[in-house]
């Protein structure tokens, strides 16, 4: 009976917790279970979920990307500055920001694959470097419409209304950021589950030497995983700048921990026991629901991290306890 209960908790625990949390907040908060509030929850988790997808891809190849939060901050500042400082069109802003994210991922893979620096150390170093770059580039200032420079002059441009639609606009009553998120989750799930390259990522992460002997180009696979992680962090940075309408330095700093929590909660979704994008999305939803409900209950913001930490500990405890029992 104990073993059966553990397996059920392992497979459906996260989903049951989400349903329970939704039921609790719906019963105690009259305006929680409304369409506008539910869309607000999904809109609020869109940014962190894009970051979490990047972390998921790096974990699949048995790595870990600590630089995603700094990449979000960098691309947020870059995208805003291109419009406010240099009056560039939206297409150029998006393309340049995505290239910046890809370059960060490529630099990570160079240190990890070519120089053989451990993932955590390499991405930690890149995190500090990228943080320094974006703060130096912005001179420590938030970038906003017609901002004033230290010399008294003003920036010539402003955030494009078309750009703001990405984070603030709606289509048929659904936030555009939510539509982009759902499309991204579906696309990555199909890629990882039903394509040769997606399965090669899992094989590489499971046993790199066996993958190499079977003909998989493991270096290429790991490189693409880190580049994709940087690109998804860049998308999150673009959405962040669009949502708040400015380029805020250190915007991505708190996103790293939330993304990591979502990824590891996702380990226990449907008994996956491994990084998977559907689990990551469900983990992000759980965290988003908790934060939204606690905010509506007027719980002080600094107590939110305690709740997130407890949820993460419970999810990890069940996940790894069951996995260890299976191995032994």
PDB file of C-alpha atoms in Angstrom:
ATOM      1  CA  UNK A   1       0.000   0.000   0.000  1.00  0.00           C
ATOM      2  CA  UNK A   2       2.850   2.375   0.852  1.00  0.00           C
ATOM      3  CA  UNK A   3       4.552   1.652  -2.483  1.00  0.00           C
ATOM      4  CA  UNK A   4       1.305   2.162  -4.374  1.00  0.00           C
ATOM      5  CA  UNK A   5       0.657   5.463  -2.598  1.00  0.00           C
ATOM      6  CA  UNK A   6       4.169   6.684  -3.420  1.00  0.00           C
ATOM      7  CA  UNK A   7       3.791   5.826  -7.102  1.00  0.00           C
ATOM      8  CA  UNK A   8       0.434   7.599  -7.304  1.00  0.00           C
ATOM      9  CA  UNK A   9       1.932  10.655  -5.565  1.00  0.00           C
ATOM     10  CA  UNK A  10       4.871  10.545  -7.958  1.00  0.00           C
ATOM     11  CA  UNK A  11       2.692  10.465 -11.056  1.00  0.00           C
ATOM     12  CA  UNK A  12      -0.173  12.771 -10.126  1.00  0.00           C
ATOM     13  CA  UNK A  13       0.988  14.706  -7.071  1.00  0.00           C
ATOM     14  CA  UNK A  14       1.740  17.982  -8.869  1.00  0.00           C
ATOM     15  CA  UNK A  15      -1.566  17.928 -10.761  1.00  0.00           C
ATOM     16  CA  UNK A  16      -3.509  17.121  -7.580  1.00  0.00           C
ATOM     17  CA  UNK A  17      -1.754  19.959  -5.730  1.00  0.00           C
ATOM     18  CA  UNK A  18      -2.657  22.436  -8.495  1.00  0.00           C
ATOM     19  CA  UNK A  19      -6.310  21.330  -8.381  1.00  0.00           C
ATOM     20  CA  UNK A  20      -6.299  21.575  -4.590  1.00  0.00           C
ATOM     21  CA  UNK A  21      -4.718  25.036  -4.609  1.00  0.00           C
ATOM     22  CA  UNK A  22      -7.217  26.229  -7.237  1.00  0.00           C
ATOM     23  CA  UNK A  23     -10.095  24.872  -5.167  1.00  0.00           C
ATOM     24  CA  UNK A  24      -8.790  26.512  -1.973  1.00  0.00           C
ATOM     25  CA  UNK A  25      -8.297  29.937  -3.517  1.00  0.00           C
ATOM     26  CA  UNK A  26     -11.604  29.723  -5.388  1.00  0.00           C
ATOM     27  CA  UNK A  27     -13.437  29.005  -2.125  1.00  0.00           C
ATOM     28  CA  UNK A  28     -11.714  31.756  -0.145  1.00  0.00           C
ATOM     29  CA  UNK A  29     -11.302  34.479  -2.760  1.00  0.00           C
ATOM     30  CA  UNK A  30     -14.452  35.571  -4.638  1.00  0.00           C
ATOM     31  CA  UNK A  31     -12.583  37.067  -7.601  1.00  0.00           C
ATOM     32  CA  UNK A  32      -9.987  34.325  -8.031  1.00  0.00           C
ATOM     33  CA  UNK A  33     -11.893  32.004 -10.351  1.00  0.00           C
ATOM     34  CA  UNK A  34     -12.629  34.562 -13.040  1.00  0.00           C
ATOM     35  CA  UNK A  35     -11.560  34.577 -16.643  1.00  0.00           C
ATOM     36  CA  UNK A  36      -9.598  37.804 -16.306  1.00  0.00           C
ATOM     37  CA  UNK A  37      -7.688  36.566 -13.265  1.00  0.00           C
ATOM     38  CA  UNK A  38      -6.881  33.189 -14.834  1.00  0.00           C
ATOM     39  CA  UNK A  39      -5.594  34.938 -17.960  1.00  0.00           C
ATOM     40  CA  UNK A  40      -3.578  37.222 -15.714  1.00  0.00           C
ATOM     41  CA  UNK A  41      -1.992  34.167 -14.068  1.00  0.00           C
ATOM     42  CA  UNK A  42      -1.049  32.666 -17.432  1.00  0.00           C
ATOM     43  CA  UNK A  43       0.259  36.030 -18.608  1.00  0.00           C
ATOM     44  CA  UNK A  44       2.365  36.403 -15.477  1.00  0.00           C
ATOM     45  CA  UNK A  45       4.005  32.983 -15.905  1.00  0.00           C
ATOM     46  CA  UNK A  46       4.708  33.388 -19.630  1.00  0.00           C
ATOM     47  CA  UNK A  47       8.075  35.059 -19.061  1.00  0.00           C
ATOM     48  CA  UNK A  48       9.338  32.669 -16.391  1.00  0.00           C
ATOM     49  CA  UNK A  49       8.140  29.652 -18.396  1.00  0.00           C
ATOM     50  CA  UNK A  50      10.201  30.675 -21.412  1.00  0.00           C
ATOM     51  CA  UNK A  51      13.208  30.880 -19.092  1.00  0.00           C
ATOM     52  CA  UNK A  52      12.301  27.491 -17.619  1.00  0.00           C
ATOM     53  CA  UNK A  53      12.089  25.904 -21.081  1.00  0.00           C
ATOM     54  CA  UNK A  54      15.690  26.937 -21.675  1.00  0.00           C
ATOM     55  CA  UNK A  55      16.758  25.440 -18.327  1.00  0.00           C
ATOM     56  CA  UNK A  56      14.849  22.260 -19.216  1.00  0.00           C
ATOM     57  CA  UNK A  57      16.762  21.862 -22.481  1.00  0.00           C
ATOM     58  CA  UNK A  58      20.106  22.265 -20.725  1.00  0.00           C
ATOM     59  CA  UNK A  59      19.119  19.703 -18.067  1.00  0.00           C
ATOM     60  CA  UNK A  60      18.042  17.198 -20.710  1.00  0.00           C
ATOM     61  CA  UNK A  61      21.629  17.015 -22.021  1.00  0.00           C
ATOM     62  CA  UNK A  62      22.876  16.600 -18.429  1.00  0.00           C
ATOM     63  CA  UNK A  63      23.896  20.234 -18.038  1.00  0.00           C
ATOM     64  CA  UNK A  64      22.621  23.273 -16.212  1.00  0.00           C
ATOM     65  CA  UNK A  65      22.366  26.884 -17.373  1.00  0.00           C
ATOM     66  CA  UNK A  66      22.703  29.462 -14.601  1.00  0.00           C
ATOM     67  CA  UNK A  67      23.103  32.348 -17.037  1.00  0.00           C
ATOM     68  CA  UNK A  68      19.471  32.495 -18.235  1.00  0.00           C
ATOM     69  CA  UNK A  69      18.454  35.189 -15.733  1.00  0.00           C
ATOM     70  CA  UNK A  70      21.331  37.438 -16.778  1.00  0.00           C
ATOM     71  CA  UNK A  71      20.452  36.799 -20.442  1.00  0.00           C
ATOM     72  CA  UNK A  72      16.901  37.985 -19.771  1.00  0.00           C
ATOM     73  CA  UNK A  73      18.249  41.195 -18.247  1.00  0.00           C
ATOM     74  CA  UNK A  74      20.636  41.749 -21.157  1.00  0.00           C
ATOM     75  CA  UNK A  75      18.027  41.243 -23.883  1.00  0.00           C
ATOM     76  CA  UNK A  76      15.490  43.364 -21.992  1.00  0.00           C
ATOM     77  CA  UNK A  77      17.939  46.262 -21.938  1.00  0.00           C
ATOM     78  CA  UNK A  78      19.113  45.679 -25.520  1.00  0.00           C
ATOM     79  CA  UNK A  79      15.589  45.539 -26.970  1.00  0.00           C
ATOM     80  CA  UNK A  80      14.504  48.706 -25.156  1.00  0.00           C
ATOM     81  CA  UNK A  81      17.677  50.617 -26.043  1.00  0.00           C
ATOM     82  CA  UNK A  82      17.400  49.771 -29.741  1.00  0.00           C
ATOM     83  CA  UNK A  83      14.046  51.542 -29.835  1.00  0.00           C
ATOM     84  CA  UNK A  84      14.630  54.360 -27.337  1.00  0.00           C
ATOM     85  CA  UNK A  85      18.252  55.209 -28.182  1.00  0.00           C
ATOM     86  CA  UNK A  86      18.518  54.211 -31.843  1.00  0.00           C
ATOM     87  CA  UNK A  87      14.881  54.246 -33.082  1.00  0.00           C
ATOM     88  CA  UNK A  88      15.111  50.829 -34.712  1.00  0.00           C
ATOM     89  CA  UNK A  89      12.035  49.006 -36.089  1.00  0.00           C
ATOM     90  CA  UNK A  90      10.470  46.125 -34.163  1.00  0.00           C
ATOM     91  CA  UNK A  91      11.763  43.450 -36.561  1.00  0.00           C
ATOM     92  CA  UNK A  92      15.372  44.568 -36.038  1.00  0.00           C
ATOM     93  CA  UNK A  93      14.850  44.728 -32.265  1.00  0.00           C
ATOM     94  CA  UNK A  94      13.558  41.150 -32.091  1.00  0.00           C
ATOM     95  CA  UNK A  95      16.208  39.703 -34.422  1.00  0.00           C
ATOM     96  CA  UNK A  96      19.107  41.406 -32.637  1.00  0.00           C
ATOM     97  CA  UNK A  97      17.798  40.342 -29.220  1.00  0.00           C
ATOM     98  CA  UNK A  98      17.491  36.712 -30.341  1.00  0.00           C
ATOM     99  CA  UNK A  99      21.016  36.808 -31.760  1.00  0.00           C
ATOM    100  CA  UNK A 100      22.311  38.172 -28.451  1.00  0.00           C
ATOM    101  CA  UNK A 101      20.653  35.284 -26.593  1.00  0.00           C
ATOM    102  CA  UNK A 102      22.078  32.740 -29.051  1.00  0.00           C
ATOM    103  CA  UNK A 103      25.571  34.205 -28.634  1.00  0.00           C
ATOM    104  CA  UNK A 104      25.365  33.840 -24.854  1.00  0.00           C
ATOM    105  CA  UNK A 105      24.348  30.200 -25.301  1.00  0.00           C
ATOM    106  CA  UNK A 106      27.171  29.663 -27.807  1.00  0.00           C
ATOM    107  CA  UNK A 107      29.678  31.128 -25.354  1.00  0.00           C
ATOM    108  CA  UNK A 108      28.406  28.776 -22.657  1.00  0.00           C
ATOM    109  CA  UNK A 109      28.819  25.774 -24.939  1.00  0.00           C
ATOM    110  CA  UNK A 110      32.345  26.879 -25.893  1.00  0.00           C
ATOM    111  CA  UNK A 111      33.436  26.898 -22.257  1.00  0.00           C
ATOM    112  CA  UNK A 112      31.662  23.652 -21.410  1.00  0.00           C
ATOM    113  CA  UNK A 113      32.349  21.545 -24.510  1.00  0.00           C
ATOM    114  CA  UNK A 114      35.637  22.880 -25.836  1.00  0.00           C
ATOM    115  CA  UNK A 115      37.373  23.876 -22.608  1.00  0.00           C
ATOM    116  CA  UNK A 116      35.603  21.176 -20.517  1.00  0.00           C
ATOM    117  CA  UNK A 117      34.686  23.522 -17.684  1.00  0.00           C
ATOM    118  CA  UNK A 118      31.858  22.021 -15.562  1.00  0.00           C
ATOM    119  CA  UNK A 119      28.428  23.352 -16.505  1.00  0.00           C
ATOM    120  CA  UNK A 120      27.676  25.047 -13.201  1.00  0.00           C
ATOM    121  CA  UNK A 121      31.013  26.843 -13.073  1.00  0.00           C
ATOM    122  CA  UNK A 122      30.993  27.904 -16.720  1.00  0.00           C
ATOM    123  CA  UNK A 123      27.443  29.269 -16.706  1.00  0.00           C
ATOM    124  CA  UNK A 124      28.035  30.922 -13.318  1.00  0.00           C
ATOM    125  CA  UNK A 125      31.010  32.790 -14.804  1.00  0.00           C
ATOM    126  CA  UNK A 126      28.974  33.786 -17.862  1.00  0.00           C
ATOM    127  CA  UNK A 127      26.170  34.948 -15.562  1.00  0.00           C
ATOM    128  CA  UNK A 128      28.517  37.418 -13.887  1.00  0.00           C
ATOM    129  CA  UNK A 129      30.015  38.544 -17.193  1.00  0.00           C
ATOM    130  CA  UNK A 130      26.633  39.109 -18.840  1.00  0.00           C
ATOM    131  CA  UNK A 131      25.333  40.907 -15.739  1.00  0.00           C
ATOM    132  CA  UNK A 132      28.309  43.244 -15.868  1.00  0.00           C
ATOM    133  CA  UNK A 133      27.886  43.815 -19.598  1.00  0.00           C
ATOM    134  CA  UNK A 134      24.233  44.779 -19.449  1.00  0.00           C
ATOM    135  CA  UNK A 135      24.709  47.085 -16.464  1.00  0.00           C
ATOM    136  CA  UNK A 136      27.689  48.747 -18.112  1.00  0.00           C
ATOM    137  CA  UNK A 137      25.787  49.096 -21.376  1.00  0.00           C
ATOM    138  CA  UNK A 138      22.809  50.719 -19.626  1.00  0.00           C
ATOM    139  CA  UNK A 139      25.090  52.714 -17.281  1.00  0.00           C
ATOM    140  CA  UNK A 140      22.948  51.501 -14.406  1.00  0.00           C
ATOM    141  CA  UNK A 141      19.811  53.260 -15.703  1.00  0.00           C
ATOM    142  CA  UNK A 142      16.374  51.912 -16.558  1.00  0.00           C
ATOM    143  CA  UNK A 143      15.666  52.624 -20.229  1.00  0.00           C
ATOM    144  CA  UNK A 144      12.341  54.343 -20.870  1.00  0.00           C
ATOM    145  CA  UNK A 145      10.707  56.641 -23.432  1.00  0.00           C
ATOM    146  CA  UNK A 146      12.695  59.833 -24.080  1.00  0.00           C
ATOM    147  CA  UNK A 147      14.845  59.183 -21.029  1.00  0.00           C
ATOM    148  CA  UNK A 148      17.217  61.909 -19.936  1.00  0.00           C
ATOM    149  CA  UNK A 149      20.961  61.253 -20.126  1.00  0.00           C
ATOM    150  CA  UNK A 150      23.464  62.480 -17.500  1.00  0.00           C
ATOM    151  CA  UNK A 151      24.582  65.275 -19.844  1.00  0.00           C
ATOM    152  CA  UNK A 152      21.051  66.711 -19.927  1.00  0.00           C
ATOM    153  CA  UNK A 153      20.095  65.486 -23.413  1.00  0.00           C
ATOM    154  CA  UNK A 154      17.128  63.196 -24.037  1.00  0.00           C
ATOM    155  CA  UNK A 155      16.811  59.942 -25.944  1.00  0.00           C
ATOM    156  CA  UNK A 156      15.117  60.457 -29.310  1.00  0.00           C
ATOM    157  CA  UNK A 157      12.900  57.352 -29.405  1.00  0.00           C
ATOM    158  CA  UNK A 158      10.262  55.462 -27.484  1.00  0.00           C
ATOM    159  CA  UNK A 159       9.020  51.887 -27.113  1.00  0.00           C
ATOM    160  CA  UNK A 160       7.071  50.969 -30.245  1.00  0.00           C
ATOM    161  CA  UNK A 161       3.311  50.322 -29.799  1.00  0.00           C
ATOM    162  CA  UNK A 162       3.718  47.241 -32.007  1.00  0.00           C
ATOM    163  CA  UNK A 163       6.386  45.929 -29.667  1.00  0.00           C
ATOM    164  CA  UNK A 164       4.175  46.533 -26.625  1.00  0.00           C
ATOM    165  CA  UNK A 165       1.500  44.296 -28.140  1.00  0.00           C
ATOM    166  CA  UNK A 166       3.685  41.237 -27.526  1.00  0.00           C
ATOM    167  CA  UNK A 167       3.468  41.608 -23.758  1.00  0.00           C
ATOM    168  CA  UNK A 168       0.313  43.684 -23.315  1.00  0.00           C
ATOM    169  CA  UNK A 169      -1.905  42.932 -26.316  1.00  0.00           C
ATOM    170  CA  UNK A 170      -4.719  40.398 -26.622  1.00  0.00           C
ATOM    171  CA  UNK A 171      -6.169  38.347 -29.449  1.00  0.00           C
ATOM    172  CA  UNK A 172      -9.763  37.150 -29.038  1.00  0.00           C
ATOM    173  CA  UNK A 173      -9.505  37.975 -25.354  1.00  0.00           C
ATOM    174  CA  UNK A 174      -6.366  35.862 -24.850  1.00  0.00           C
ATOM    175  CA  UNK A 175      -3.053  37.619 -24.072  1.00  0.00           C
ATOM    176  CA  UNK A 176      -0.649  37.334 -26.986  1.00  0.00           C
ATOM    177  CA  UNK A 177       2.112  36.299 -24.578  1.00  0.00           C
ATOM    178  CA  UNK A 178      -0.039  33.329 -23.488  1.00  0.00           C
ATOM    179  CA  UNK A 179      -0.600  32.298 -27.104  1.00  0.00           C
ATOM    180  CA  UNK A 180       3.150  32.454 -27.765  1.00  0.00           C
ATOM    181  CA  UNK A 181       3.775  30.433 -24.601  1.00  0.00           C
ATOM    182  CA  UNK A 182       1.325  27.659 -25.501  1.00  0.00           C
ATOM    183  CA  UNK A 183       2.729  27.448 -29.031  1.00  0.00           C
ATOM    184  CA  UNK A 184       6.271  27.223 -27.660  1.00  0.00           C
ATOM    185  CA  UNK A 185       5.376  24.499 -25.141  1.00  0.00           C
ATOM    186  CA  UNK A 186       3.588  22.471 -27.815  1.00  0.00           C
ATOM    187  CA  UNK A 187       6.419  22.878 -30.329  1.00  0.00           C
ATOM    188  CA  UNK A 188       9.155  21.907 -27.858  1.00  0.00           C
ATOM    189  CA  UNK A 189       7.119  18.928 -26.620  1.00  0.00           C
ATOM    190  CA  UNK A 190       6.666  17.640 -30.165  1.00  0.00           C
ATOM    191  CA  UNK A 191      10.348  18.201 -30.906  1.00  0.00           C
ATOM    192  CA  UNK A 192      11.558  16.338 -27.807  1.00  0.00           C
ATOM    193  CA  UNK A 193       9.049  13.500 -28.041  1.00  0.00           C
ATOM    194  CA  UNK A 194       8.569  12.786 -31.723  1.00  0.00           C
ATOM    195  CA  UNK A 195      11.734  13.858 -33.547  1.00  0.00           C
ATOM    196  CA  UNK A 196      15.095  12.157 -33.917  1.00  0.00           C
ATOM    197  CA  UNK A 197      16.995  15.191 -32.670  1.00  0.00           C
ATOM    198  CA  UNK A 198      14.823  15.456 -29.561  1.00  0.00           C
ATOM    199  CA  UNK A 199      15.397  11.814 -28.668  1.00  0.00           C
ATOM    200  CA  UNK A 200      19.123  12.287 -29.265  1.00  0.00           C
ATOM    201  CA  UNK A 201      19.128  15.002 -26.601  1.00  0.00           C
ATOM    202  CA  UNK A 202      17.684  12.596 -24.038  1.00  0.00           C
ATOM    203  CA  UNK A 203      20.123   9.850 -25.047  1.00  0.00           C
ATOM    204  CA  UNK A 204      23.039  12.290 -24.754  1.00  0.00           C
ATOM    205  CA  UNK A 205      21.946  13.372 -21.307  1.00  0.00           C
ATOM    206  CA  UNK A 206      21.362   9.803 -20.162  1.00  0.00           C
ATOM    207  CA  UNK A 207      24.769   8.428 -21.186  1.00  0.00           C
ATOM    208  CA  UNK A 208      27.067  10.625 -23.232  1.00  0.00           C
ATOM    209  CA  UNK A 209      29.609   7.901 -23.959  1.00  0.00           C
ATOM    210  CA  UNK A 210      26.942   5.442 -25.144  1.00  0.00           C
ATOM    211  CA  UNK A 211      25.428   8.191 -27.287  1.00  0.00           C
ATOM    212  CA  UNK A 212      28.811   8.905 -28.857  1.00  0.00           C
ATOM    213  CA  UNK A 213      29.431   5.231 -29.604  1.00  0.00           C
ATOM    214  CA  UNK A 214      26.009   4.950 -31.243  1.00  0.00           C
ATOM    215  CA  UNK A 215      26.925   7.679 -33.718  1.00  0.00           C
ATOM    216  CA  UNK A 216      25.279  10.702 -32.103  1.00  0.00           C
ATOM    217  CA  UNK A 217      27.288  13.906 -32.438  1.00  0.00           C
ATOM    218  CA  UNK A 218      27.082  14.701 -28.747  1.00  0.00           C
ATOM    219  CA  UNK A 219      29.067  17.935 -28.934  1.00  0.00           C
ATOM    220  CA  UNK A 220      26.714  19.324 -31.543  1.00  0.00           C
ATOM    221  CA  UNK A 221      23.665  18.206 -29.567  1.00  0.00           C
ATOM    222  CA  UNK A 222      24.898  19.855 -26.361  1.00  0.00           C
ATOM    223  CA  UNK A 223      25.868  23.027 -28.225  1.00  0.00           C
ATOM    224  CA  UNK A 224      22.404  23.334 -29.754  1.00  0.00           C
ATOM    225  CA  UNK A 225      20.823  22.782 -26.318  1.00  0.00           C
ATOM    226  CA  UNK A 226      22.732  25.708 -24.807  1.00  0.00           C
ATOM    227  CA  UNK A 227      22.099  27.944 -27.807  1.00  0.00           C
ATOM    228  CA  UNK A 228      18.375  27.130 -27.567  1.00  0.00           C
ATOM    229  CA  UNK A 229      18.507  27.925 -23.842  1.00  0.00           C
ATOM    230  CA  UNK A 230      19.929  31.353 -24.650  1.00  0.00           C
ATOM    231  CA  UNK A 231      17.317  31.972 -27.343  1.00  0.00           C
ATOM    232  CA  UNK A 232      14.417  31.110 -25.024  1.00  0.00           C
ATOM    233  CA  UNK A 233      15.882  33.410 -22.359  1.00  0.00           C
ATOM    234  CA  UNK A 234      16.069  36.131 -25.020  1.00  0.00           C
ATOM    235  CA  UNK A 235      12.387  35.610 -25.859  1.00  0.00           C
ATOM    236  CA  UNK A 236      11.627  36.015 -22.163  1.00  0.00           C
ATOM    237  CA  UNK A 237      13.637  39.250 -22.139  1.00  0.00           C
ATOM    238  CA  UNK A 238      11.722  40.582 -25.131  1.00  0.00           C
ATOM    239  CA  UNK A 239       8.383  39.771 -23.472  1.00  0.00           C
ATOM    240  CA  UNK A 240       9.547  41.364 -20.225  1.00  0.00           C
ATOM    241  CA  UNK A 241      10.455  44.643 -21.927  1.00  0.00           C
ATOM    242  CA  UNK A 242       7.164  44.553 -23.817  1.00  0.00           C
ATOM    243  CA  UNK A 243       5.125  43.829 -20.695  1.00  0.00           C
ATOM    244  CA  UNK A 244       6.581  46.629 -18.527  1.00  0.00           C
ATOM    245  CA  UNK A 245       7.256  49.051 -21.392  1.00  0.00           C
ATOM    246  CA  UNK A 246      10.857  49.738 -20.406  1.00  0.00           C
ATOM    247  CA  UNK A 247      14.292  48.156 -20.154  1.00  0.00           C
ATOM    248  CA  UNK A 248      14.932  47.429 -16.496  1.00  0.00           C
ATOM    249  CA  UNK A 249      18.369  46.346 -15.365  1.00  0.00           C
ATOM    250  CA  UNK A 250      18.493  43.102 -13.375  1.00  0.00           C
ATOM    251  CA  UNK A 251      15.006  42.247 -14.609  1.00  0.00           C
ATOM    252  CA  UNK A 252      15.917  38.587 -14.890  1.00  0.00           C
ATOM    253  CA  UNK A 253      17.598  38.125 -11.520  1.00  0.00           C
ATOM    254  CA  UNK A 254      14.536  36.713  -9.687  1.00  0.00           C
ATOM    255  CA  UNK A 255      13.468  34.633 -12.700  1.00  0.00           C
ATOM    256  CA  UNK A 256      16.277  32.078 -12.448  1.00  0.00           C
ATOM    257  CA  UNK A 257      15.122  30.580  -9.151  1.00  0.00           C
ATOM    258  CA  UNK A 258      11.467  30.514 -10.214  1.00  0.00           C
ATOM    259  CA  UNK A 259      12.414  28.819 -13.485  1.00  0.00           C
ATOM    260  CA  UNK A 260      14.511  26.212 -11.681  1.00  0.00           C
ATOM    261  CA  UNK A 261      11.645  25.546  -9.260  1.00  0.00           C
ATOM    262  CA  UNK A 262       9.211  25.060 -12.159  1.00  0.00           C
ATOM    263  CA  UNK A 263      11.593  22.651 -13.907  1.00  0.00           C
ATOM    264  CA  UNK A 264      12.156  20.454 -10.862  1.00  0.00           C
ATOM    265  CA  UNK A 265       8.486  20.424  -9.879  1.00  0.00           C
ATOM    266  CA  UNK A 266       7.921  19.199 -13.436  1.00  0.00           C
ATOM    267  CA  UNK A 267      10.069  16.126 -12.722  1.00  0.00           C
ATOM    268  CA  UNK A 268       7.172  14.633 -10.762  1.00  0.00           C
ATOM    269  CA  UNK A 269       4.414  15.400 -13.282  1.00  0.00           C
ATOM    270  CA  UNK A 270       2.893  12.139 -14.584  1.00  0.00           C
ATOM    271  CA  UNK A 271       5.856  10.226 -13.186  1.00  0.00           C
ATOM    272  CA  UNK A 272       8.292  11.603 -15.751  1.00  0.00           C
ATOM    273  CA  UNK A 273      11.286  11.558 -13.412  1.00  0.00           C
ATOM    274  CA  UNK A 274      13.252  13.640 -15.897  1.00  0.00           C
ATOM    275  CA  UNK A 275      13.214  17.129 -17.435  1.00  0.00           C
ATOM    276  CA  UNK A 276      10.195  17.565 -19.702  1.00  0.00           C
ATOM    277  CA  UNK A 277       8.517  20.641 -21.086  1.00  0.00           C
ATOM    278  CA  UNK A 278       4.934  19.683 -20.140  1.00  0.00           C
ATOM    279  CA  UNK A 279       6.013  19.158 -16.544  1.00  0.00           C
ATOM    280  CA  UNK A 280       7.889  22.455 -16.617  1.00  0.00           C
ATOM    281  CA  UNK A 281       4.762  24.252 -17.803  1.00  0.00           C
ATOM    282  CA  UNK A 282       2.631  22.642 -15.082  1.00  0.00           C
ATOM    283  CA  UNK A 283       5.270  23.538 -12.482  1.00  0.00           C
ATOM    284  CA  UNK A 284       5.204  27.154 -13.659  1.00  0.00           C
ATOM    285  CA  UNK A 285       1.394  27.177 -13.464  1.00  0.00           C
ATOM    286  CA  UNK A 286       1.549  25.890  -9.886  1.00  0.00           C
ATOM    287  CA  UNK A 287       3.965  28.628  -8.850  1.00  0.00           C
ATOM    288  CA  UNK A 288       1.937  31.268 -10.697  1.00  0.00           C
ATOM    289  CA  UNK A 289      -1.300  30.187  -9.008  1.00  0.00           C
ATOM    290  CA  UNK A 290       0.350  30.249  -5.576  1.00  0.00           C
ATOM    291  CA  UNK A 291       1.807  33.723  -6.088  1.00  0.00           C
ATOM    292  CA  UNK A 292      -1.454  35.101  -7.461  1.00  0.00           C
ATOM    293  CA  UNK A 293      -3.570  33.626  -4.661  1.00  0.00           C
ATOM    294  CA  UNK A 294      -1.197  34.724  -1.916  1.00  0.00           C
ATOM    295  CA  UNK A 295      -1.106  38.240  -3.374  1.00  0.00           C
ATOM    296  CA  UNK A 296      -4.915  38.407  -3.418  1.00  0.00           C
ATOM    297  CA  UNK A 297      -4.912  37.243   0.217  1.00  0.00           C
ATOM    298  CA  UNK A 298      -2.594  40.172   1.045  1.00  0.00           C
ATOM    299  CA  UNK A 299       0.226  37.883   2.178  1.00  0.00           C
ATOM    300  CA  UNK A 300       3.420  39.944   2.310  1.00  0.00           C
ATOM    301  CA  UNK A 301       5.553  39.433  -0.769  1.00  0.00           C
ATOM    302  CA  UNK A 302       8.665  38.291   1.090  1.00  0.00           C
ATOM    303  CA  UNK A 303       6.718  35.293   2.425  1.00  0.00           C
ATOM    304  CA  UNK A 304       6.051  34.042  -1.117  1.00  0.00           C
ATOM    305  CA  UNK A 305       9.532  32.553  -1.371  1.00  0.00           C
ATOM    306  CA  UNK A 306       8.857  30.407   1.686  1.00  0.00           C
ATOM    307  CA  UNK A 307       5.817  28.872   0.001  1.00  0.00           C
ATOM    308  CA  UNK A 308       7.717  28.329  -3.259  1.00  0.00           C
ATOM    309  CA  UNK A 309      10.541  26.657  -1.371  1.00  0.00           C
ATOM    310  CA  UNK A 310       8.183  24.338   0.530  1.00  0.00           C
ATOM    311  CA  UNK A 311       6.451  23.295  -2.701  1.00  0.00           C
ATOM    312  CA  UNK A 312       9.807  22.622  -4.356  1.00  0.00           C
ATOM    313  CA  UNK A 313      11.073  20.579  -1.397  1.00  0.00           C
ATOM    314  CA  UNK A 314       7.919  18.430  -1.358  1.00  0.00           C
ATOM    315  CA  UNK A 315       8.072  17.832  -5.102  1.00  0.00           C
ATOM    316  CA  UNK A 316      11.759  16.936  -5.004  1.00  0.00           C
ATOM    317  CA  UNK A 317      11.349  14.736  -1.934  1.00  0.00           C
ATOM    318  CA  UNK A 318       8.672  12.585  -3.547  1.00  0.00           C
ATOM    319  CA  UNK A 319      10.407  12.508  -6.938  1.00  0.00           C
ATOM    320  CA  UNK A 320      13.861  11.461  -5.836  1.00  0.00           C
ATOM    321  CA  UNK A 321      12.652   9.145  -3.068  1.00  0.00           C
ATOM    322  CA  UNK A 322      10.631   7.146  -5.601  1.00  0.00           C
ATOM    323  CA  UNK A 323      13.435   7.201  -8.199  1.00  0.00           C
ATOM    324  CA  UNK A 324      15.980   5.973  -5.659  1.00  0.00           C
ATOM    325  CA  UNK A 325      13.659   3.134  -4.575  1.00  0.00           C
ATOM    326  CA  UNK A 326      13.265   2.093  -8.195  1.00  0.00           C
ATOM    327  CA  UNK A 327      17.035   1.987  -8.706  1.00  0.00           C
ATOM    328  CA  UNK A 328      17.622  -0.082  -5.575  1.00  0.00           C
TER     329      UNK A 328
END
